GROMACS .gro file of C-alpha atoms in nm:
model
  247
    1MET     CA    1  -2.656   0.656   0.169
    2THR     CA    2  -2.389   0.555  -0.084
    3ASP     CA    3  -2.465   0.861  -0.293
    4ASN     CA    4  -2.360   1.077   0.000
    5VAL     CA    5  -2.025   0.900   0.007
    6PHE     CA    6  -1.961   0.919  -0.366
    7ASN     CA    7  -2.065   1.284  -0.391
    8LYS     CA    8  -1.860   1.415  -0.101
    9SER     CA    9  -1.585   1.664  -0.177
   10LYS     CA   10  -1.404   1.583   0.145
   11PRO     CA   11  -1.208   1.256   0.125
   12VAL     CA   12  -1.353   0.952   0.300
   13TRP     CA   13  -1.020   0.770   0.267
   14LEU     CA   14  -0.684   0.924   0.358
   15MET     CA   15  -0.417   0.692   0.221
   16ILE     CA   16  -0.063   0.703   0.354
   17ILE     CA   17   0.186   0.528   0.129
   18GLY     CA   18   0.561   0.515   0.081
   19VAL     CA   19   0.859   0.285   0.126
   20GLU     CA   20   0.902   0.089   0.447
   21GLY     CA   21   1.069   0.315   0.700
   22SER     CA   22   0.939   0.638   0.548
   23GLY     CA   23   0.721   0.713   0.853
   24LYS     CA   24   0.372   0.594   0.757
   25SER     CA   25   0.284   0.445   1.096
   26THR     CA   26   0.444   0.739   1.278
   27LEU     CA   27   0.233   0.987   1.082
   28ALA     CA   28  -0.085   0.791   1.151
   29ARG     CA   29   0.000   0.779   1.521
   30TYR     CA   30   0.050   1.156   1.526
   31ILE     CA   31  -0.281   1.213   1.348
   32PHE     CA   32  -0.467   1.013   1.609
   33SER     CA   33  -0.272   1.186   1.888
   34LEU     CA   34  -0.411   1.526   1.791
   35PRO     CA   35  -0.639   1.694   2.047
   36LYS     CA   36  -0.987   1.550   2.008
   37ASP     CA   37  -1.147   1.875   1.893
   38VAL     CA   38  -0.880   1.925   1.624
   39ARG     CA   39  -0.907   1.565   1.506
   40ILE     CA   40  -1.287   1.587   1.487
   41ARG     CA   41  -1.266   1.911   1.288
   42LEU     CA   42  -1.030   1.748   1.037
   43LEU     CA   43  -1.158   1.391   1.018
   44GLY     CA   44  -1.494   1.387   1.193
   45ASP     CA   45  -1.574   1.204   1.513
   46ASN     CA   46  -1.563   0.852   1.363
   47ALA     CA   47  -1.213   0.835   1.216
   48VAL     CA   48  -1.057   0.488   1.210
   49PHE     CA   49  -0.712   0.355   1.123
   50ASP     CA   50  -0.640   0.057   0.899
   51ALA     CA   51  -0.292  -0.084   0.846
   52THR     CA   52  -0.386  -0.429   0.716
   53TYR     CA   53  -0.184  -0.595   0.442
   54SER     CA   54  -0.397  -0.707   0.151
   55ASP     CA   55  -0.242  -1.055   0.148
   56HIS     CA   56  -0.336  -1.139   0.507
   57LEU     CA   57  -0.637  -1.340   0.393
   58LEU     CA   58  -0.662  -1.605   0.121
   59ALA     CA   59  -0.326  -1.557  -0.053
   60TYR     CA   60  -0.145  -1.544   0.281
   61THR     CA   61  -0.307  -1.875   0.375
   62LEU     CA   62  -0.175  -2.030   0.052
   63GLN     CA   63   0.174  -1.898   0.120
   64LYS     CA   64   0.173  -2.027   0.479
   65PHE     CA   65   0.051  -2.368   0.354
   66LEU     CA   66   0.341  -2.394   0.109
   67ILE     CA   67   0.588  -2.311   0.385
   68LYS     CA   68   0.426  -2.565   0.620
   69VAL     CA   69   0.456  -2.850   0.369
   70GLY     CA   70   0.822  -2.768   0.310
   71ARG     CA   71   0.794  -2.575  -0.014
   72LYS     CA   72   0.987  -2.275   0.116
   73GLU     CA   73   1.293  -2.057   0.061
   74VAL     CA   74   1.515  -1.887   0.315
   75HIS     CA   75   1.628  -1.542   0.205
   76VAL     CA   76   1.916  -1.357   0.368
   77TYR     CA   77   1.862  -0.981   0.362
   78PRO     CA   78   2.150  -0.733   0.325
   79ASP     CA   79   2.157  -0.671   0.701
   80GLY     CA   80   2.210  -1.043   0.767
   81SER     CA   81   1.855  -1.117   0.881
   82GLU     CA   82   1.678  -1.422   0.745
   83ILE     CA   83   1.318  -1.451   0.629
   84VAL     CA   84   1.130  -1.767   0.532
   85GLU     CA   85   0.914  -1.734   0.222
   86PRO     CA   86   0.720  -1.977   0.003
   87ASP     CA   87   0.892  -2.156  -0.283
   88TYR     CA   88   0.853  -1.902  -0.561
   89GLY     CA   89   0.893  -2.173  -0.821
   90VAL     CA   90   0.562  -2.314  -0.697
   91VAL     CA   91   0.411  -1.964  -0.670
   92ALA     CA   92   0.511  -1.901  -1.033
   93ARG     CA   93   0.331  -2.217  -1.149
   94LEU     CA   94   0.026  -2.119  -0.944
   95PHE     CA   95   0.048  -1.751  -1.030
   96PRO     CA   96  -0.304  -1.709  -1.178
   97LEU     CA   97  -0.449  -1.870  -0.862
   98TRP     CA   98  -0.218  -1.663  -0.640
   99TYR     CA   99  -0.330  -1.346  -0.819
  100ILE     CA  100  -0.702  -1.428  -0.786
  101LEU     CA  101  -0.656  -1.489  -0.413
  102GLN     CA  102  -0.469  -1.159  -0.382
  103ILE     CA  103  -0.732  -0.954  -0.566
  104VAL     CA  104  -1.020  -1.115  -0.374
  105SER     CA  105  -0.840  -1.054  -0.044
  106PHE     CA  106  -0.776  -0.695  -0.136
  107PHE     CA  107  -1.135  -0.620  -0.231
  108ILE     CA  108  -1.264  -0.777   0.089
  109TYR     CA  109  -1.059  -0.524   0.282
  110SER     CA  110  -1.164  -0.246   0.045
  111LEU     CA  111  -1.531  -0.336   0.097
  112LYS     CA  112  -1.477  -0.319   0.473
  113ASN     CA  113  -1.334   0.031   0.443
  114LEU     CA  114  -1.604   0.136   0.197
  115LEU     CA  115  -1.873   0.026   0.444
  116ARG     CA  116  -1.698   0.227   0.714
  117ALA     CA  117  -1.716   0.534   0.489
  118ILE     CA  118  -2.081   0.472   0.405
  119PHE     CA  119  -2.162   0.473   0.775
  120GLY     CA  120  -1.983   0.802   0.831
  121SER     CA  121  -1.622   0.716   0.914
  122ILE     CA  122  -1.308   0.864   0.765
  123VAL     CA  123  -1.055   0.585   0.713
  124VAL     CA  124  -0.686   0.663   0.753
  125TRP     CA  125  -0.549   0.377   0.545
  126GLU     CA  126  -0.181   0.289   0.561
  127ARG     CA  127  -0.062   0.139   0.230
  128GLY     CA  128  -0.400   0.071   0.065
  129PRO     CA  129  -0.478   0.027  -0.307
  130TYR     CA  130  -0.175   0.201  -0.454
  131SER     CA  131   0.066  -0.005  -0.246
  132PHE     CA  132  -0.126  -0.316  -0.350
  133LEU     CA  133  -0.071  -0.224  -0.715
  134SER     CA  134   0.304  -0.183  -0.667
  135TYR     CA  135   0.311  -0.516  -0.480
  136ILE     CA  136   0.161  -0.698  -0.781
  137ALA     CA  137   0.410  -0.524  -1.013
  138CYS     CA  138   0.700  -0.615  -0.785
  139MET     CA  139   0.598  -0.981  -0.781
  140GLU     CA  140   0.581  -0.989  -1.161
  141LEU     CA  141   0.927  -0.831  -1.182
  142TYR     CA  142   1.070  -1.072  -0.924
  143LEU     CA  143   0.947  -1.380  -1.110
  144ARG     CA  144   1.084  -1.234  -1.432
  145LEU     CA  145   1.426  -1.165  -1.281
  146ARG     CA  146   1.444  -1.522  -1.150
  147ARG     CA  147   1.320  -1.656  -1.485
  148LEU     CA  148   1.042  -1.847  -1.313
  149ARG     CA  149   0.779  -1.724  -1.560
  150LYS     CA  150   0.829  -1.651  -1.927
  151ASN     CA  151   0.689  -1.365  -2.131
  152ILE     CA  152   0.595  -1.147  -1.835
  153ASN     CA  153   0.463  -0.818  -1.973
  154TYR     CA  154   0.308  -0.685  -1.651
  155SER     CA  155  -0.039  -0.779  -1.773
  156TYR     CA  156  -0.153  -0.853  -1.416
  157THR     CA  157  -0.030  -0.512  -1.302
  158LEU     CA  158  -0.206  -0.331  -1.585
  159PHE     CA  159  -0.527  -0.529  -1.530
  160THR     CA  160  -0.512  -0.439  -1.159
  161ALA     CA  161  -0.461  -0.072  -1.247
  162ARG     CA  162  -0.771  -0.073  -1.468
  163ILE     CA  163  -0.982  -0.230  -1.192
  164LEU     CA  164  -0.853   0.018  -0.935
  165TYR     CA  165  -0.912   0.311  -1.169
  166GLY     CA  166  -1.279   0.225  -1.207
  167PHE     CA  167  -1.311   0.161  -0.834
  168LEU     CA  168  -1.120   0.458  -0.693
  169ARG     CA  169  -1.229   0.735  -0.928
  170ARG     CA  170  -1.575   0.733  -0.765
  171ILE     CA  171  -1.452   0.736  -0.404
  172PRO     CA  172  -1.329   1.070  -0.264
  173HIS     CA  173  -0.983   1.013  -0.124
  174SER     CA  174  -0.652   1.187  -0.074
  175VAL     CA  175  -0.304   1.041  -0.087
  176VAL     CA  176  -0.004   1.128   0.127
  177TYR     CA  177   0.310   0.992  -0.035
  178LEU     CA  178   0.608   0.976   0.199
  179SER     CA  179   0.945   0.954   0.027
  180CYS     CA  180   1.271   0.892   0.206
  181ASP     CA  181   1.638   0.833   0.138
  182PHE     CA  182   1.671   0.456   0.106
  183ASP     CA  183   1.970   0.432   0.341
  184ILE     CA  184   1.779   0.623   0.610
  185ALA     CA  185   1.473   0.404   0.551
  186LYS     CA  186   1.686   0.091   0.601
  187GLU     CA  187   1.829   0.233   0.925
  188ARG     CA  188   1.475   0.293   1.051
  189GLN     CA  189   1.373  -0.060   0.957
  190SER     CA  190   1.668  -0.205   1.146
  191GLY     CA  191   1.599   0.024   1.442
  192ARG     CA  192   1.251  -0.122   1.488
  193GLY     CA  193   1.377  -0.479   1.460
  194THR     CA  194   1.237  -0.566   1.115
  195PRO     CA  195   1.443  -0.706   0.826
  196ALA     CA  196   1.579  -0.435   0.598
  197ILE     CA  197   1.400  -0.465   0.264
  198PRO     CA  198   1.638  -0.487  -0.035
  199ARG     CA  199   1.700  -0.153  -0.200
  200TRP     CA  200   1.581  -0.268  -0.544
  201ILE     CA  201   1.238  -0.359  -0.405
  202MET     CA  202   1.196  -0.021  -0.237
  203LEU     CA  203   1.313   0.160  -0.551
  204PHE     CA  204   1.090  -0.034  -0.789
  205ARG     CA  205   0.775  -0.007  -0.576
  206SER     CA  206   0.839   0.365  -0.529
  207LEU     CA  207   0.874   0.413  -0.906
  208VAL     CA  208   0.552   0.221  -0.976
  209GLU     CA  209   0.349   0.413  -0.718
  210ARG     CA  210   0.475   0.752  -0.831
  211ARG     CA  211   0.429   0.676  -1.201
  212PHE     CA  212   0.071   0.560  -1.164
  213LEU     CA  213  -0.026   0.839  -0.924
  214ARG     CA  214   0.117   1.112  -1.146
  215ASP     CA  215   0.019   0.980  -1.489
  216TYR     CA  216  -0.284   0.755  -1.439
  217PHE     CA  217  -0.469   0.816  -1.112
  218THR     CA  218  -0.464   1.190  -1.162
  219PHE     CA  219  -0.803   1.237  -0.994
  220ALA     CA  220  -0.655   1.170  -0.648
  221PRO     CA  221  -0.534   1.481  -0.455
  222LEU     CA  222  -0.170   1.406  -0.379
  223ILE     CA  223   0.081   1.553  -0.140
  224GLU     CA  224   0.442   1.429  -0.150
  225ILE     CA  225   0.661   1.477   0.156
  226ASP     CA  226   1.029   1.388   0.189
  227THR     CA  227   1.069   1.253   0.542
  228THR     CA  228   1.445   1.203   0.528
  229ARG     CA  229   1.527   1.505   0.746
  230ARG     CA  230   1.184   1.630   0.845
  231LYS     CA  231   1.047   1.582   1.192
  232PRO     CA  232   0.712   1.402   1.232
  233LEU     CA  233   0.549   1.720   1.362
  234GLN     CA  234   0.647   1.912   1.046
  235ILE     CA  235   0.500   1.634   0.832
  236LEU     CA  236   0.181   1.639   1.036
  237ILE     CA  237   0.142   2.014   0.979
  238ASP     CA  238   0.162   1.964   0.600
  239VAL     CA  239  -0.104   1.693   0.616
  240ILE     CA  240  -0.331   1.914   0.830
  241LYS     CA  241  -0.302   2.189   0.567
  242MET     CA  242  -0.408   1.941   0.297
  243LEU     CA  243  -0.706   1.822   0.501
  244ASN     CA  244  -0.812   2.181   0.573
  245HIS     CA  245  -0.800   2.250   0.200
  246HIS     CA  246  -1.061   1.977   0.143
  247ARG     CA  247  -1.296   2.079   0.424
   0.00000   0.00000   0.00000
């Protein structure tokens, strides 16, 4: 049964990535709002949506524990909103453990979506592996900027990229990368009541994702769409064209 998955030309995973506020959830909602016959023709009759964060398992538990025992930091975002996060000094000292928990959590979710594909589903996956990779890189950069860890050379990021390369190159998937003007993205974040993510984080994660997709994970069919001034319906049409191309 797995051979059928690995040998398919049509993607079994459709990954939607991009900065927060670029329209990932909106695009997924439009895909699943298509008339049933159109959706079945594009994705089959067992399409499922997954928007889980990779750190919602073991690593998230560690972070919540640190906050609960008082090892926490309060960060004020540019829009004035506050967010409580774990003490990153402690996270830095526990970084190898934090990373192991992250990678195990991620692969548990990946296994879930692989099993879905094996049993005939197409998974529309918001964020997914490439966003996970940029998340690891961003954490390494953050600890380096705060001088909480010395001699950071992005070894965890590169190791993660090697693992993902071996894993993803055998699984048919397509990537929709949604770019957006950062000021517009921040307005959208504020409009839905979530803290506006600092510009440097959005910029860095965007650079990491684009660099790896263009220069390293070249086996993944990629469509880039600027959502700054495009309506969701226009974006959906471009994605439908890509899916029709892989039928």
